[in-house]
mmCIF file of C-alpha atoms and ligand atoms in Angstrom:
data_model
loop_
_atom_site.group_PDB
_atom_site.id
_atom_site.type_symbol
_atom_site.label_atom_id
_atom_site.label_comp_id
_atom_site.label_asym_id
_atom_site.label_seq_id
_atom_site.Cartn_x
_atom_site.Cartn_y
_atom_site.Cartn_z
ATOM 1 C CA UNK A 69 15.726 -6.511 6.505
ATOM 2 C CA UNK A 70 14.074 -3.703 4.554
ATOM 3 C CA UNK A 71 10.328 -3.212 4.158
ATOM 4 C CA UNK A 72 8.491 -2.502 0.909
ATOM 5 C CA UNK A 73 4.956 -2.285 2.283
ATOM 6 C CA UNK A 74 3.317 -1.480 -1.057
ATOM 7 C CA UNK A 75 4.591 -2.799 -4.370
ATOM 8 C CA UNK A 76 3.095 -4.217 -7.597
ATOM 9 C CA UNK A 77 5.212 -7.128 -8.770
ATOM 10 C CA UNK A 78 3.060 -7.760 -11.838
ATOM 11 C CA UNK A 79 4.213 -4.423 -13.306
ATOM 12 C CA UNK A 80 7.873 -5.425 -13.796
ATOM 13 C CA UNK A 81 7.408 -7.422 -17.017
ATOM 14 C CA UNK A 82 10.725 -8.631 -18.423
ATOM 15 C CA UNK A 83 12.604 -7.303 -15.399
ATOM 16 C CA UNK A 84 10.722 -9.538 -12.989
ATOM 17 C CA UNK A 85 13.334 -12.242 -12.399
ATOM 18 C CA UNK A 86 15.983 -9.553 -11.852
ATOM 19 C CA UNK A 87 13.628 -7.851 -9.373
ATOM 20 C CA UNK A 88 12.881 -11.093 -7.524
ATOM 21 C CA UNK A 89 16.619 -11.764 -7.119
ATOM 22 C CA UNK A 90 17.088 -8.182 -5.932
ATOM 23 C CA UNK A 91 14.345 -8.610 -3.321
ATOM 24 C CA UNK A 92 16.028 -11.715 -1.960
ATOM 25 C CA UNK A 93 19.625 -10.462 -2.134
ATOM 26 C CA UNK A 94 18.719 -7.223 -0.341
ATOM 27 C CA UNK A 95 16.258 -8.862 2.107
ATOM 28 C CA UNK A 96 13.281 -6.676 1.194
ATOM 29 C CA UNK A 97 10.090 -7.991 2.810
ATOM 30 C CA UNK A 98 7.425 -7.059 0.274
ATOM 31 C CA UNK A 99 3.676 -6.595 0.460
ATOM 32 C CA UNK A 100 2.766 -7.449 -3.121
ATOM 33 C CA UNK A 101 -0.490 -5.597 -3.693
ATOM 34 C CA UNK A 102 -2.890 -6.599 -6.418
ATOM 35 C CA UNK A 103 -5.005 -4.631 -8.844
ATOM 36 C CA UNK A 104 -7.543 -7.411 -9.438
ATOM 37 C CA UNK A 105 -7.938 -11.194 -9.435
ATOM 38 C CA UNK A 106 -5.395 -11.929 -12.200
ATOM 39 C CA UNK A 107 -2.839 -9.704 -10.546
ATOM 40 C CA UNK A 108 -3.344 -11.477 -7.208
ATOM 41 C CA UNK A 109 -3.057 -14.978 -8.685
ATOM 42 C CA UNK A 110 0.192 -13.919 -10.353
ATOM 43 C CA UNK A 111 1.774 -12.622 -7.144
ATOM 44 C CA UNK A 112 0.448 -15.560 -5.142
ATOM 45 C CA UNK A 113 2.472 -17.837 -7.452
ATOM 46 C CA UNK A 114 5.582 -15.694 -7.008
ATOM 47 C CA UNK A 115 5.276 -15.941 -3.234
ATOM 48 C CA UNK A 116 5.639 -19.720 -3.433
ATOM 49 C CA UNK A 117 9.156 -19.250 -4.837
ATOM 50 C CA UNK A 118 10.280 -16.235 -2.819
ATOM 51 C CA UNK A 119 9.905 -16.089 0.966
ATOM 52 C CA UNK A 120 10.162 -12.283 1.007
ATOM 53 C CA UNK A 121 6.884 -11.849 -0.849
ATOM 54 C CA UNK A 122 3.529 -11.597 0.899
ATOM 55 C CA UNK A 123 0.711 -11.627 -1.666
ATOM 56 C CA UNK A 124 -2.177 -9.266 -0.893
ATOM 57 C CA UNK A 125 -5.584 -9.510 -2.496
ATOM 58 C CA UNK A 126 -7.622 -6.434 -3.300
ATOM 59 C CA UNK A 127 -9.463 -4.713 -6.099
ATOM 60 C CA UNK A 128 -7.789 -1.383 -6.840
ATOM 61 C CA UNK A 129 -10.202 1.583 -7.084
ATOM 62 C CA UNK A 130 -9.249 1.937 -10.771
ATOM 63 C CA UNK A 131 -10.489 -1.630 -11.326
ATOM 64 C CA UNK A 132 -13.615 -1.398 -9.167
ATOM 65 C CA UNK A 133 -16.039 -0.727 -11.988
ATOM 66 C CA UNK A 134 -15.044 -3.882 -13.888
ATOM 67 C CA UNK A 135 -15.350 -6.029 -10.772
ATOM 68 C CA UNK A 136 -18.285 -4.719 -8.780
ATOM 69 C CA UNK A 137 -20.747 -7.364 -9.985
ATOM 70 C CA UNK A 138 -18.915 -10.444 -8.735
ATOM 71 C CA UNK A 139 -17.588 -9.547 -5.324
ATOM 72 C CA UNK A 140 -18.718 -12.684 -3.505
ATOM 73 C CA UNK A 141 -16.402 -14.722 -5.706
ATOM 74 C CA UNK A 142 -13.480 -13.091 -3.899
ATOM 75 C CA UNK A 143 -14.259 -14.347 -0.407
ATOM 76 C CA UNK A 144 -11.698 -17.169 -0.534
ATOM 77 C CA UNK A 145 -8.887 -14.836 -1.674
ATOM 78 C CA UNK A 146 -9.695 -12.409 1.123
ATOM 79 C CA UNK A 147 -9.641 -15.141 3.725
ATOM 80 C CA UNK A 148 -6.265 -16.477 2.612
ATOM 81 C CA UNK A 149 -4.592 -13.030 2.393
ATOM 82 C CA UNK A 150 -2.862 -11.652 5.488
ATOM 83 C CA UNK A 151 -3.226 -8.142 4.100
ATOM 84 C CA UNK A 152 -6.061 -6.770 1.942
ATOM 85 C CA UNK A 153 -4.858 -4.402 -0.779
ATOM 86 C CA UNK A 154 -4.754 -2.465 -2.820
ATOM 87 C CA UNK A 155 -8.179 -1.130 -1.954
ATOM 88 C CA UNK A 156 -9.530 2.376 -1.539
ATOM 89 C CA UNK A 157 -11.086 5.343 -3.283
ATOM 90 C CA UNK A 158 -9.716 7.705 -5.914
ATOM 91 C CA UNK A 159 -11.521 10.926 -6.725
ATOM 92 C CA UNK A 160 -8.459 12.421 -8.420
ATOM 93 C CA UNK A 161 -7.283 10.050 -11.157
ATOM 94 C CA UNK A 162 -10.656 8.404 -11.791
ATOM 95 C CA UNK A 163 -12.418 10.964 -13.925
ATOM 96 C CA UNK A 164 -15.705 9.145 -14.655
ATOM 97 C CA UNK A 165 -17.928 10.357 -11.821
ATOM 98 C CA UNK A 166 -20.642 7.866 -12.763
ATOM 99 C CA UNK A 167 -18.263 5.126 -11.618
ATOM 100 C CA UNK A 168 -17.837 6.510 -8.095
ATOM 101 C CA UNK A 169 -20.805 4.626 -6.565
ATOM 102 C CA UNK A 170 -19.279 1.338 -7.774
ATOM 103 C CA UNK A 171 -15.892 2.302 -6.364
ATOM 104 C CA UNK A 172 -17.542 2.972 -2.986
ATOM 105 C CA UNK A 173 -19.477 -0.298 -3.173
ATOM 106 C CA UNK A 174 -16.290 -2.321 -3.785
ATOM 107 C CA UNK A 175 -14.363 -0.482 -1.058
ATOM 108 C CA UNK A 176 -17.160 -1.048 1.481
ATOM 109 C CA UNK A 177 -17.277 -4.727 0.587
ATOM 110 C CA UNK A 178 -13.556 -5.094 1.323
ATOM 111 C CA UNK A 179 -13.742 -3.057 4.531
ATOM 112 C CA UNK A 180 -16.584 -5.209 5.809
ATOM 113 C CA UNK A 181 -14.658 -8.392 4.965
ATOM 114 C CA UNK A 182 -11.449 -7.022 6.493
ATOM 115 C CA UNK A 183 -13.398 -6.401 9.688
ATOM 116 C CA UNK A 184 -15.089 -9.793 9.603
ATOM 117 C CA UNK A 185 -11.828 -11.718 9.051
ATOM 118 C CA UNK A 186 -9.639 -9.339 11.075
ATOM 119 C CA UNK A 187 -7.314 -8.433 8.185
ATOM 120 C CA UNK A 188 -4.771 -5.687 7.823
ATOM 121 C CA UNK A 189 -5.588 -3.238 4.989
ATOM 122 C CA UNK A 190 -3.422 -1.373 2.448
ATOM 123 C CA UNK A 191 -5.330 1.713 1.347
ATOM 124 C CA UNK A 192 -5.254 4.140 -1.596
ATOM 125 C CA UNK A 193 -6.737 7.507 -0.601
ATOM 126 C CA UNK A 194 -6.133 9.870 -3.546
ATOM 127 C CA UNK A 195 -8.524 12.813 -3.376
ATOM 128 C CA UNK A 196 -10.799 10.892 -0.994
ATOM 129 C CA UNK A 197 -8.880 11.315 2.257
ATOM 130 C CA UNK A 198 -11.728 12.580 4.446
ATOM 131 C CA UNK A 199 -14.135 9.917 3.146
ATOM 132 C CA UNK A 200 -11.542 7.210 3.873
ATOM 133 C CA UNK A 201 -11.206 8.483 7.451
ATOM 134 C CA UNK A 202 -14.977 8.286 7.892
ATOM 135 C CA UNK A 203 -15.085 4.742 6.504
ATOM 136 C CA UNK A 204 -12.248 3.589 8.773
ATOM 137 C CA UNK A 205 -14.131 4.927 11.786
ATOM 138 C CA UNK A 206 -17.365 3.318 10.626
ATOM 139 C CA UNK A 207 -15.786 -0.109 10.112
ATOM 140 C CA UNK A 208 -13.479 0.178 13.167
ATOM 141 C CA UNK A 209 -10.445 -1.229 11.356
ATOM 142 C CA UNK A 210 -7.228 -1.526 13.339
ATOM 143 C CA UNK A 211 -3.827 -0.308 12.106
ATOM 144 C CA UNK A 212 -4.674 0.414 8.451
ATOM 145 C CA UNK A 213 -1.684 1.102 6.203
ATOM 146 C CA UNK A 214 -2.219 4.351 4.315
ATOM 147 C CA UNK A 215 -0.313 4.134 1.040
ATOM 148 C CA UNK A 216 1.581 7.212 -0.260
ATOM 149 C CA UNK A 217 -0.592 9.838 1.439
ATOM 150 C CA UNK A 218 -0.863 13.131 -0.468
ATOM 151 C CA UNK A 219 -3.934 14.817 1.022
ATOM 152 C CA UNK A 220 -4.499 17.679 3.454
ATOM 153 C CA UNK A 221 -2.387 17.773 6.626
ATOM 154 C CA UNK A 222 -5.378 18.130 8.966
ATOM 155 C CA UNK A 223 -6.834 14.859 7.645
ATOM 156 C CA UNK A 224 -3.375 13.272 7.893
ATOM 157 C CA UNK A 225 -3.317 14.144 11.617
ATOM 158 C CA UNK A 226 -6.778 12.633 12.101
ATOM 159 C CA UNK A 227 -5.717 9.436 10.331
ATOM 160 C CA UNK A 228 -2.640 9.346 12.554
ATOM 161 C CA UNK A 229 -4.817 9.804 15.665
ATOM 162 C CA UNK A 230 -7.037 7.005 14.409
ATOM 163 C CA UNK A 231 -4.043 4.620 14.453
ATOM 164 C CA UNK A 232 -2.976 4.475 10.809
ATOM 165 C CA UNK A 233 0.517 3.587 9.612
ATOM 166 C CA UNK A 234 1.903 5.472 6.611
ATOM 167 C CA UNK A 235 4.114 4.224 3.792
ATOM 168 C CA UNK A 236 6.636 6.831 2.650
ATOM 169 C CA UNK A 237 7.204 6.545 -1.078
ATOM 170 C CA UNK A 238 9.631 7.399 -3.845
ATOM 171 C CA UNK A 239 8.829 11.125 -4.012
ATOM 172 C CA UNK A 240 10.537 11.791 -0.670
ATOM 173 C CA UNK A 241 13.325 13.812 -2.280
ATOM 174 C CA UNK A 242 11.054 15.926 -4.478
ATOM 175 C CA UNK A 243 7.765 16.436 -2.633
ATOM 176 C CA UNK A 244 7.541 19.110 0.051
ATOM 177 C CA UNK A 245 4.331 17.501 1.316
ATOM 178 C CA UNK A 246 6.021 14.104 1.752
ATOM 179 C CA UNK A 247 8.852 15.798 3.667
ATOM 180 C CA UNK A 248 6.284 17.533 5.895
ATOM 181 C CA UNK A 249 4.558 14.194 6.513
ATOM 182 C CA UNK A 250 7.875 12.546 7.440
ATOM 183 C CA UNK A 251 8.612 15.371 9.875
ATOM 184 C CA UNK A 252 5.167 15.006 11.463
ATOM 185 C CA UNK A 253 5.107 11.200 11.594
ATOM 186 C CA UNK A 254 6.225 9.542 14.802
ATOM 187 C CA UNK A 255 8.915 6.949 14.067
ATOM 188 C CA UNK A 256 6.640 4.172 15.321
ATOM 189 C CA UNK A 257 4.131 4.755 12.480
ATOM 190 C CA UNK A 258 6.477 4.913 9.485
ATOM 191 C CA UNK A 259 6.762 2.274 6.768
ATOM 192 C CA UNK A 260 8.451 2.418 3.350
ATOM 193 C CA UNK A 261 7.199 1.500 -0.127
ATOM 194 C CA UNK A 262 8.163 1.681 -3.814
ATOM 195 C CA UNK A 263 4.745 1.133 -5.539
ATOM 196 C CA UNK A 264 6.071 -0.625 -8.659
ATOM 197 C CA UNK A 265 8.492 0.523 -11.370
ATOM 198 C CA UNK A 266 6.322 3.350 -12.683
ATOM 199 C CA UNK A 267 6.006 5.337 -9.466
ATOM 200 C CA UNK A 268 9.592 6.603 -9.519
ATOM 201 C CA UNK A 269 9.298 7.069 -13.298
ATOM 202 C CA UNK A 270 6.307 9.320 -12.632
ATOM 203 C CA UNK A 271 8.359 11.286 -10.092
ATOM 204 C CA UNK A 272 11.666 11.755 -11.932
ATOM 205 C CA UNK A 273 11.747 9.552 -15.054
ATOM 206 C CA UNK A 274 13.878 6.806 -13.460
ATOM 207 C CA UNK A 275 12.671 3.196 -13.555
ATOM 208 C CA UNK A 276 11.874 2.174 -9.971
ATOM 209 C CA UNK A 277 13.410 -0.919 -8.406
ATOM 210 C CA UNK A 278 12.665 -2.282 -4.912
ATOM 211 C CA UNK A 279 16.160 -1.277 -3.670
ATOM 212 C CA UNK A 280 14.857 2.301 -3.775
ATOM 213 C CA UNK A 281 13.571 1.555 -0.228
ATOM 214 C CA UNK A 282 17.173 2.018 0.952
ATOM 215 C CA UNK A 283 17.223 5.574 -0.348
ATOM 216 C CA UNK A 284 13.847 6.236 1.300
ATOM 217 C CA UNK A 285 15.241 5.036 4.644
ATOM 218 C CA UNK A 286 18.259 7.304 4.084
ATOM 219 C CA UNK A 287 16.071 10.317 3.283
ATOM 220 C CA UNK A 288 13.858 9.684 6.338
ATOM 221 C CA UNK A 289 16.979 9.506 8.492
ATOM 222 C CA UNK A 290 18.233 12.829 7.055
ATOM 223 C CA UNK A 291 14.868 14.596 7.515
ATOM 224 C CA UNK A 292 14.373 13.331 11.054
ATOM 225 C CA UNK A 293 18.029 13.556 12.083
ATOM 226 C CA UNK A 294 18.014 9.952 13.281
ATOM 227 C CA UNK A 295 20.698 7.395 12.443
ATOM 228 C CA UNK A 296 20.044 5.291 9.316
ATOM 229 C CA UNK A 297 20.218 1.973 11.186
ATOM 230 C CA UNK A 298 17.767 3.161 13.813
ATOM 231 C CA UNK A 299 15.250 4.204 11.132
ATOM 232 C CA UNK A 300 15.728 0.896 9.315
ATOM 233 C CA UNK A 301 15.240 -1.143 12.515
ATOM 234 C CA UNK A 302 12.213 0.876 13.576
ATOM 235 C CA UNK A 303 10.488 0.354 10.201
ATOM 236 C CA UNK A 304 11.059 -3.399 10.470
ATOM 237 C CA UNK A 305 9.781 -3.313 14.038
ATOM 238 C CA UNK A 306 6.631 -1.416 12.972
ATOM 239 C CA UNK A 307 6.009 -3.928 10.226
ATOM 240 C CA UNK A 308 6.451 -6.884 12.570
ATOM 241 C CA UNK A 309 4.089 -5.358 15.138
ATOM 242 C CA UNK A 310 1.219 -4.902 12.708
ATOM 243 C CA UNK A 311 1.798 -8.209 10.910
ATOM 244 C CA UNK A 312 1.948 -10.129 14.186
ATOM 245 C CA UNK A 313 -1.449 -8.793 15.085
ATOM 246 C CA UNK A 314 -3.016 -10.466 12.078
HETATM 247 ZN ZN1 LIG B 238 -0.278 0.882 -5.632
#
């Protein structure tokens, strides 16, 4: 079994049925993150037909502004989700600074609920890495999954010390920072992800499919000098450990 611990199944459009078959045929356990309510309801339906899909409810930081007024409506979705995501902060791609207080408000709401209901979290940290670390400490969340980390290495080490798991993404062959992170990450904290079809497109122009996780496992094994099967098994083991806790 492979692990795709951060994907967006509602981004595949006409390729979706092909992707769902691929997930099953290649045994790719998938955390299907949501952007907002509609995105979550879509993936929740998919999960009824495909046992490899775990739907995750969250409001993405890019969607926080549109959703900050009606947060209490989301309580039921949070309670039924094993993992809360995608949530987080983004001070890099979100350019409208006047929206930042709403982004923080939404993130804090989800962190508080994740603590209250003892949920695993799947977190976007772009440009807000140090603030995320402070929030995790404040809300005492266990085993957060940090999605596609690209911040400073000193904050990475603090997040690691805190107990975070890290998903290694599709830029592993092209990003020196991602390679450095893989080198520094103990094997028992590594997960893999593909982040939807557009992530790989953003990296090298190729449409991203979930089977890309196999290449990520291969690249991790090359960087760390550990056999492919051992890396694959360890990632599955890591995933099972954190999921069993919740
Ligand atoms: Zn994402």
